[in-house]
PDB file of C-alpha atoms in Angstrom:
ATOM      1  CA  MET A 137       0.000   0.000   0.000  1.00 42.00           C
ATOM      2  CA  MET A 138       1.239   3.459  -0.886  1.00 41.00           C
ATOM      3  CA  ILE A 139       0.248   4.946   2.413  1.00 41.00           C
ATOM      4  CA  ASN A 140       2.572   7.994   2.011  1.00 45.00           C
ATOM      5  CA  GLN A 141       1.122   9.114  -1.318  1.00 39.00           C
ATOM      6  CA  THR A 142      -2.136  10.909  -1.981  1.00 39.00           C
ATOM      7  CA  PRO A 143      -4.477   9.045  -4.340  1.00 47.00           C
ATOM      8  CA  LEU A 144      -4.859  10.886  -7.668  1.00 46.00           C
ATOM      9  CA  SER A 145      -8.536  11.435  -7.093  1.00 46.00           C
ATOM     10  CA  LEU A 146      -7.786  13.141  -3.781  1.00 47.00           C
ATOM     11  CA  LYS A 147      -4.844  15.308  -4.945  1.00 51.00           C
ATOM     12  CA  PRO A 148      -5.520  18.882  -3.904  1.00 54.00           C
ATOM     13  CA  SER A 149      -5.668  21.395  -6.744  1.00 56.00           C
ATOM     14  CA  LYS A 150      -4.914  25.131  -6.780  1.00 55.00           C
ATOM     15  CA  THR A 151      -7.886  27.335  -6.143  1.00 63.00           C
ATOM     16  CA  PRO A 152      -8.685  30.102  -8.678  1.00 63.00           C
ATOM     17  CA  LEU A 153      -7.381  32.617  -6.149  1.00 58.00           C
ATOM     18  CA  GLN A 154      -4.052  30.773  -5.843  1.00 61.00           C
ATOM     19  CA  SER A 155      -3.691  30.564  -9.635  1.00 63.00           C
ATOM     20  CA  ARG A 156      -4.382  34.283 -10.030  1.00 64.00           C
ATOM     21  CA  SER A 157      -1.867  35.094  -7.276  1.00 65.00           C
ATOM     22  CA  LEU A 158       0.821  32.990  -8.993  1.00 62.00           C
ATOM     23  CA  MET A 159       0.153  34.617 -12.367  1.00 64.00           C
ATOM     24  CA  LEU A 160       0.256  38.058 -10.769  1.00 61.00           C
ATOM     25  CA  LEU A 161       3.616  37.253  -9.130  1.00 60.00           C
ATOM     26  CA  ILE A 162       5.110  36.040 -12.429  1.00 66.00           C
ATOM     27  CA  LEU A 163       3.789  39.113 -14.244  1.00 59.00           C
ATOM     28  CA  THR A 164       5.206  41.410 -11.569  1.00 60.00           C
ATOM     29  CA  LEU A 165       8.629  39.770 -11.850  1.00 57.00           C
ATOM     30  CA  LEU A 166       8.581  40.049 -15.654  1.00 54.00           C
ATOM     31  CA  ILE A 167       7.637  43.727 -15.529  1.00 55.00           C
ATOM     32  CA  SER A 168      10.303  44.404 -12.890  1.00 51.00           C
ATOM     33  CA  THR A 169      12.950  42.698 -15.071  1.00 57.00           C
ATOM     34  CA  MET A 170      11.860  44.670 -18.153  1.00 56.00           C
ATOM     35  CA  VAL A 171      11.907  47.976 -16.267  1.00 55.00           C
ATOM     36  CA  GLU A 172      15.367  47.210 -14.874  1.00 64.00           C
ATOM     37  CA  ALA A 173      16.678  46.338 -18.349  1.00 64.00           C
ATOM     38  CA  GLN A 174      15.227  49.521 -19.839  1.00 76.00           C
ATOM     39  CA  SER A 175      16.662  51.608 -16.996  1.00 89.00           C
ATOM     40  CA  TYR A 176      20.114  50.103 -17.515  1.00 94.00           C
ATOM     41  CA  GLU A 177      19.951  50.659 -21.278  1.00 94.00           C
ATOM     42  CA  GLN A 178      19.003  54.296 -20.693  1.00 94.00           C
ATOM     43  CA  GLU A 179      22.000  54.671 -18.363  1.00 95.00           C
ATOM     44  CA  VAL A 180      24.405  53.416 -21.048  1.00 97.00           C
ATOM     45  CA  LEU A 181      22.714  55.489 -23.758  1.00 97.00           C
ATOM     46  CA  ALA A 182      23.108  58.588 -21.566  1.00 96.00           C
ATOM     47  CA  PHE A 183      26.842  57.848 -21.302  1.00 97.00           C
ATOM     48  CA  GLN A 184      27.074  57.482 -25.086  1.00 97.00           C
ATOM     49  CA  GLN A 185      25.157  60.702 -25.708  1.00 97.00           C
ATOM     50  CA  LYS A 186      27.368  62.606 -23.272  1.00 97.00           C
ATOM     51  CA  LEU A 187      30.482  61.318 -25.027  1.00 97.00           C
ATOM     52  CA  ASN A 188      29.071  62.348 -28.390  1.00 97.00           C
ATOM     53  CA  SER A 189      28.234  65.803 -27.028  1.00 97.00           C
ATOM     54  CA  GLU A 190      31.772  66.286 -25.722  1.00 97.00           C
ATOM     55  CA  TYR A 191      33.205  65.506 -29.148  1.00 97.00           C
ATOM     56  CA  LYS A 192      30.837  68.035 -30.736  1.00 96.00           C
ATOM     57  CA  ASP A 193      31.941  70.718 -28.267  1.00 96.00           C
ATOM     58  CA  PRO A 194      34.987  72.645 -29.605  1.00 96.00           C
ATOM     59  CA  SER A 195      36.130  73.408 -26.045  1.00 94.00           C
ATOM     60  CA  GLU A 196      36.433  69.692 -25.186  1.00 94.00           C
ATOM     61  CA  SER A 197      36.815  67.821 -28.449  1.00 96.00           C
ATOM     62  CA  PRO A 198      40.123  66.480 -29.791  1.00 96.00           C
ATOM     63  CA  LEU A 199      38.678  66.842 -33.280  1.00 96.00           C
ATOM     64  CA  SER A 200      39.511  69.689 -35.638  1.00 94.00           C
ATOM     65  CA  LYS A 201      36.797  72.208 -36.536  1.00 94.00           C
ATOM     66  CA  LYS A 202      36.339  70.490 -39.866  1.00 94.00           C
ATOM     67  CA  GLU A 203      36.053  67.082 -38.213  1.00 95.00           C
ATOM     68  CA  ILE A 204      33.563  68.397 -35.643  1.00 96.00           C
ATOM     69  CA  ARG A 205      31.280  69.610 -38.437  1.00 95.00           C
ATOM     70  CA  LYS A 206      31.348  66.143 -39.980  1.00 94.00           C
ATOM     71  CA  PHE A 207      31.134  64.235 -36.683  1.00 95.00           C
ATOM     72  CA  ASP A 208      27.805  62.411 -36.328  1.00 95.00           C
ATOM     73  CA  GLY A 209      28.560  60.316 -33.270  1.00 96.00           C
ATOM     74  CA  HIS A 210      30.740  57.433 -32.149  1.00 97.00           C
ATOM     75  CA  GLU A 211      30.073  53.854 -33.094  1.00 97.00           C
ATOM     76  CA  PHE A 212      29.426  51.491 -30.176  1.00 98.00           C
ATOM     77  CA  PHE A 213      29.021  47.770 -29.735  1.00 98.00           C
ATOM     78  CA  PRO A 214      25.440  46.696 -28.899  1.00 97.00           C
ATOM     79  CA  ILE A 215      24.673  47.197 -25.221  1.00 97.00           C
ATOM     80  CA  ASP A 216      25.303  43.885 -23.480  1.00 96.00           C
ATOM     81  CA  LYS A 217      24.716  43.550 -19.744  1.00 95.00           C
ATOM     82  CA  GLU A 218      26.924  40.440 -19.665  1.00 96.00           C
ATOM     83  CA  PHE A 219      29.858  42.863 -19.829  1.00 98.00           C
ATOM     84  CA  ARG A 220      28.734  44.632 -16.671  1.00 97.00           C
ATOM     85  CA  VAL A 221      30.453  42.684 -13.896  1.00 97.00           C
ATOM     86  CA  GLU A 222      30.603  42.884 -10.132  1.00 97.00           C
ATOM     87  CA  ALA A 223      34.272  42.460  -9.267  1.00 98.00           C
ATOM     88  CA  LYS A 224      36.062  41.712  -6.017  1.00 98.00           C
ATOM     89  CA  PHE A 225      38.148  44.754  -5.088  1.00 98.00           C
ATOM     90  CA  VAL A 226      41.330  44.596  -3.008  1.00 97.00           C
ATOM     91  CA  GLN A 227      43.090  47.855  -2.190  1.00 96.00           C
ATOM     92  CA  ASN A 228      46.868  47.728  -2.016  1.00 95.00           C
ATOM     93  CA  THR A 229      47.959  48.438   1.543  1.00 92.00           C
ATOM     94  CA  THR A 230      51.101  50.108   0.219  1.00 91.00           C
ATOM     95  CA  PRO A 231      50.330  51.487  -3.251  1.00 85.00           C
ATOM     96  CA  LEU A 232      53.220  51.106  -5.676  1.00 92.00           C
ATOM     97  CA  SER A 233      54.054  54.272  -7.602  1.00 96.00           C
ATOM     98  CA  ILE A 234      54.838  53.749 -11.272  1.00 97.00           C
ATOM     99  CA  GLU A 235      55.553  55.831 -14.340  1.00 97.00           C
ATOM    100  CA  MET A 236      53.128  54.680 -16.992  1.00 97.00           C
ATOM    101  CA  LYS A 237      54.248  54.888 -20.597  1.00 97.00           C
ATOM    102  CA  THR A 238      52.261  57.164 -22.868  1.00 96.00           C
ATOM    103  CA  SER A 239      51.947  57.689 -26.600  1.00 95.00           C
ATOM    104  CA  SER A 240      54.574  60.433 -26.306  1.00 93.00           C
ATOM    105  CA  SER A 241      57.956  60.501 -24.588  1.00 93.00           C
ATOM    106  CA  ARG A 242      56.245  61.703 -21.395  1.00 93.00           C
ATOM    107  CA  LEU A 243      55.770  59.306 -18.481  1.00 96.00           C
ATOM    108  CA  SER A 244      52.640  59.645 -16.365  1.00 96.00           C
ATOM    109  CA  ALA A 245      52.770  59.112 -12.583  1.00 97.00           C
ATOM    110  CA  TYR A 246      50.244  56.685 -11.105  1.00 98.00           C
ATOM    111  CA  ASP A 247      49.787  54.510  -8.058  1.00 97.00           C
ATOM    112  CA  LYS A 248      48.755  50.891  -8.427  1.00 97.00           C
ATOM    113  CA  TYR A 249      45.766  51.516  -6.182  1.00 97.00           C
ATOM    114  CA  GLY A 250      44.320  48.013  -6.103  1.00 97.00           C
ATOM    115  CA  THR A 251      43.226  44.946  -8.030  1.00 97.00           C
ATOM    116  CA  VAL A 252      39.890  43.614  -9.204  1.00 98.00           C
ATOM    117  CA  THR A 253      39.034  39.994  -9.923  1.00 98.00           C
ATOM    118  CA  PHE A 254      35.970  38.648 -11.680  1.00 98.00           C
ATOM    119  CA  GLU A 255      34.828  35.930 -14.047  1.00 97.00           C
ATOM    120  CA  LEU A 256      33.879  36.648 -17.637  1.00 97.00           C
ATOM    121  CA  GLU A 257      32.869  34.048 -20.212  1.00 95.00           C
ATOM    122  CA  GLY A 258      34.117  31.344 -17.877  1.00 95.00           C
ATOM    123  CA  GLN A 259      37.570  32.852 -17.440  1.00 96.00           C
ATOM    124  CA  ALA A 260      39.036  34.330 -14.252  1.00 97.00           C
ATOM    125  CA  ILE A 261      40.247  37.875 -14.919  1.00 98.00           C
ATOM    126  CA  GLU A 262      42.464  40.069 -12.735  1.00 98.00           C
ATOM    127  CA  LEU A 263      43.106  43.727 -13.559  1.00 98.00           C
ATOM    128  CA  THR A 264      44.898  46.611 -11.870  1.00 98.00           C
ATOM    129  CA  LEU A 265      43.230  49.924 -11.027  1.00 98.00           C
ATOM    130  CA  TYR A 266      45.385  53.043 -11.043  1.00 98.00           C
ATOM    131  CA  GLN A 267      45.189  56.421  -9.324  1.00 97.00           C
ATOM    132  CA  SER A 268      46.687  59.467 -11.033  1.00 97.00           C
ATOM    133  CA  HIS A 269      49.105  61.541  -8.934  1.00 97.00           C
ATOM    134  CA  ARG A 270      48.041  64.634 -10.850  1.00 95.00           C
ATOM    135  CA  LEU A 271      44.311  64.157 -10.500  1.00 95.00           C
ATOM    136  CA  ARG A 272      44.097  62.942  -6.918  1.00 94.00           C
ATOM    137  CA  VAL A 273      44.996  66.391  -5.550  1.00 95.00           C
ATOM    138  CA  MET A 274      41.998  67.914  -7.342  1.00 95.00           C
ATOM    139  CA  GLU A 275      38.759  67.938  -5.340  1.00 94.00           C
ATOM    140  CA  LYS A 276      36.712  66.862  -8.364  1.00 93.00           C
ATOM    141  CA  TYR A 277      38.892  63.812  -9.052  1.00 94.00           C
ATOM    142  CA  LYS A 278      40.145  62.797  -5.601  1.00 94.00           C
ATOM    143  CA  ASP A 279      38.112  59.554  -5.734  1.00 96.00           C
ATOM    144  CA  TYR A 280      38.863  58.838  -9.396  1.00 97.00           C
ATOM    145  CA  LEU A 281      40.356  55.500 -10.452  1.00 98.00           C
ATOM    146  CA  PHE A 282      41.617  54.643 -13.919  1.00 98.00           C
ATOM    147  CA  LEU A 283      41.194  51.317 -15.717  1.00 98.00           C
ATOM    148  CA  PRO A 284      43.109  51.153 -19.008  1.00 98.00           C
ATOM    149  CA  PHE A 285      42.823  47.803 -20.776  1.00 98.00           C
ATOM    150  CA  THR A 286      43.449  45.930 -23.998  1.00 98.00           C
ATOM    151  CA  ASP A 287      41.579  42.932 -25.392  1.00 98.00           C
ATOM    152  CA  LEU A 288      41.276  40.775 -28.495  1.00 98.00           C
ATOM    153  CA  THR A 289      39.136  43.303 -30.393  1.00 98.00           C
ATOM    154  CA  ASN A 290      42.007  45.832 -30.531  1.00 97.00           C
ATOM    155  CA  GLY A 291      43.158  46.684 -34.024  1.00 95.00           C
ATOM    156  CA  ASP A 292      39.999  45.131 -35.432  1.00 95.00           C
ATOM    157  CA  ASP A 293      36.663  46.242 -34.007  1.00 97.00           C
ATOM    158  CA  SER A 294      38.209  48.575 -31.446  1.00 98.00           C
ATOM    159  CA  TYR A 295      41.135  51.005 -31.289  1.00 97.00           C
ATOM    160  CA  GLY A 296      44.510  49.268 -31.443  1.00 96.00           C
ATOM    161  CA  GLY A 297      45.901  51.204 -28.497  1.00 96.00           C
ATOM    162  CA  GLY A 298      43.299  49.941 -26.043  1.00 98.00           C
ATOM    163  CA  ARG A 299      40.436  51.603 -24.217  1.00 98.00           C
ATOM    164  CA  TYR A 300      39.721  53.258 -20.862  1.00 98.00           C
ATOM    165  CA  ILE A 301      37.072  53.026 -18.135  1.00 98.00           C
ATOM    166  CA  ASP A 302      36.571  55.649 -15.406  1.00 98.00           C
ATOM    167  CA  LEU A 303      35.754  54.409 -11.897  1.00 98.00           C
ATOM    168  CA  SER A 304      35.383  55.748  -8.364  1.00 97.00           C
ATOM    169  CA  ILE A 305      36.996  54.375  -5.208  1.00 97.00           C
ATOM    170  CA  PRO A 306      34.491  51.852  -3.814  1.00 96.00           C
ATOM    171  CA  THR A 307      33.313  51.950  -0.222  1.00 93.00           C
ATOM    172  CA  GLY A 308      33.335  48.162   0.168  1.00 93.00           C
ATOM    173  CA  GLU A 309      34.941  45.027  -1.182  1.00 96.00           C
ATOM    174  CA  HIS A 310      33.162  45.032  -4.528  1.00 97.00           C
ATOM    175  CA  ILE A 311      33.056  47.349  -7.515  1.00 98.00           C
ATOM    176  CA  ILE A 312      31.002  47.415 -10.709  1.00 97.00           C
ATOM    177  CA  ILE A 313      33.043  47.379 -13.912  1.00 98.00           C
ATOM    178  CA  ASP A 314      30.944  48.112 -16.967  1.00 98.00           C
ATOM    179  CA  PHE A 315      32.722  47.554 -20.261  1.00 98.00           C
ATOM    180  CA  ASN A 316      29.738  49.142 -21.999  1.00 98.00           C
ATOM    181  CA  MET A 317      31.195  52.398 -20.638  1.00 98.00           C
ATOM    182  CA  ALA A 318      34.604  51.906 -22.268  1.00 98.00           C
ATOM    183  CA  TYR A 319      35.867  54.845 -24.325  1.00 98.00           C
ATOM    184  CA  ASN A 320      38.860  55.646 -26.538  1.00 98.00           C
ATOM    185  CA  PRO A 321      41.875  57.820 -25.685  1.00 97.00           C
ATOM    186  CA  TYR A 322      42.135  61.099 -27.587  1.00 97.00           C
ATOM    187  CA  CYS A 323      45.105  59.642 -29.455  1.00 96.00           C
ATOM    188  CA  ALA A 324      42.649  57.503 -31.402  1.00 96.00           C
ATOM    189  CA  TYR A 325      41.368  60.683 -33.052  1.00 96.00           C
ATOM    190  CA  ALA A 326      44.219  63.174 -33.263  1.00 94.00           C
ATOM    191  CA  ALA A 327      47.972  63.592 -32.966  1.00 91.00           C
ATOM    192  CA  GLY A 328      49.568  65.772 -30.319  1.00 90.00           C
ATOM    193  CA  TYR A 329      48.124  64.069 -27.246  1.00 94.00           C
ATOM    194  CA  SER A 330      49.986  62.113 -24.597  1.00 95.00           C
ATOM    195  CA  CYS A 331      47.759  59.135 -23.810  1.00 97.00           C
ATOM    196  CA  PRO A 332      48.541  56.452 -21.204  1.00 97.00           C
ATOM    197  CA  ILE A 333      49.292  53.071 -22.767  1.00 97.00           C
ATOM    198  CA  PRO A 334      47.489  50.201 -20.989  1.00 98.00           C
ATOM    199  CA  PRO A 335      50.086  48.096 -19.129  1.00 97.00           C
ATOM    200  CA  ALA A 336      50.495  44.453 -20.167  1.00 97.00           C
ATOM    201  CA  GLU A 337      48.990  43.288 -16.850  1.00 97.00           C
ATOM    202  CA  ASN A 338      45.653  44.696 -18.018  1.00 98.00           C
ATOM    203  CA  ASP A 339      45.478  42.715 -21.245  1.00 98.00           C
ATOM    204  CA  ILE A 340      42.249  40.702 -21.309  1.00 98.00           C
ATOM    205  CA  PRO A 341      42.486  37.444 -23.334  1.00 98.00           C
ATOM    206  CA  LEU A 342      38.913  37.807 -24.575  1.00 98.00           C
ATOM    207  CA  ARG A 343      36.965  39.815 -27.130  1.00 98.00           C
ATOM    208  CA  ILE A 344      35.307  42.591 -25.132  1.00 98.00           C
ATOM    209  CA  THR A 345      32.491  43.360 -27.555  1.00 98.00           C
ATOM    210  CA  ALA A 346      31.116  46.206 -25.482  1.00 98.00           C
ATOM    211  CA  GLY A 347      31.700  49.940 -25.305  1.00 98.00           C
ATOM    212  CA  ILE A 348      33.147  52.152 -28.004  1.00 98.00           C
ATOM    213  CA  LYS A 349      34.404  50.789 -31.324  1.00 98.00           C
ATOM    214  CA  THR A 350      37.188  51.828 -33.705  1.00 96.00           C
ATOM    215  CA  PRO A 351      36.960  55.563 -34.555  1.00 93.00           C
ATOM    216  CA  LYS A 352      35.249  56.370 -37.829  1.00 80.00           C
ATOM    217  CA  HIS A 353      37.435  58.293 -40.267  1.00 65.00           C
TER     218      HIS A 353
END
């Protein structure tokens, strides 16, 4: 005898109220997910629009006046939330000062402020975050961290010299790194700039198909 099982004819069924409650919960979750996705997309689009505006502004743009008149916006990879990662952040107890190579003969002074580790496409990635000696004494940029990186799209779909991401010093042990917010150095558009060259330790052995693409000429 199957004394621990309910006979089929006696199996309790969901009441109409229970079914409606379950459907309402699923619908609520779907709407919440859609709203969150739309909100995130708007955040990235706002970043892209701001970057485009800066390049149209003669007081900020690295482009010549002629190029500004022709400029109709940067080209970006499709927005992909998979390239927005929550990374483990470890601050260096004794930051190491370095002179980072640039596209000119000038060396730029930075501290190796800390490291971030995360997993992307099944691979463990570790990158270094830097703090500029020049910027950290400015009130506006005192919490600014710099993430220069290279990846397997460089020289193909993205600028050969690598890309940058701006970050702020986190308050805890984690930090959000969004490759959809990656942008190009000015050197990708014009000569005469001294742009930091991403150190070899920040080379990512993956195609980061997010953020800004190769400049249009």
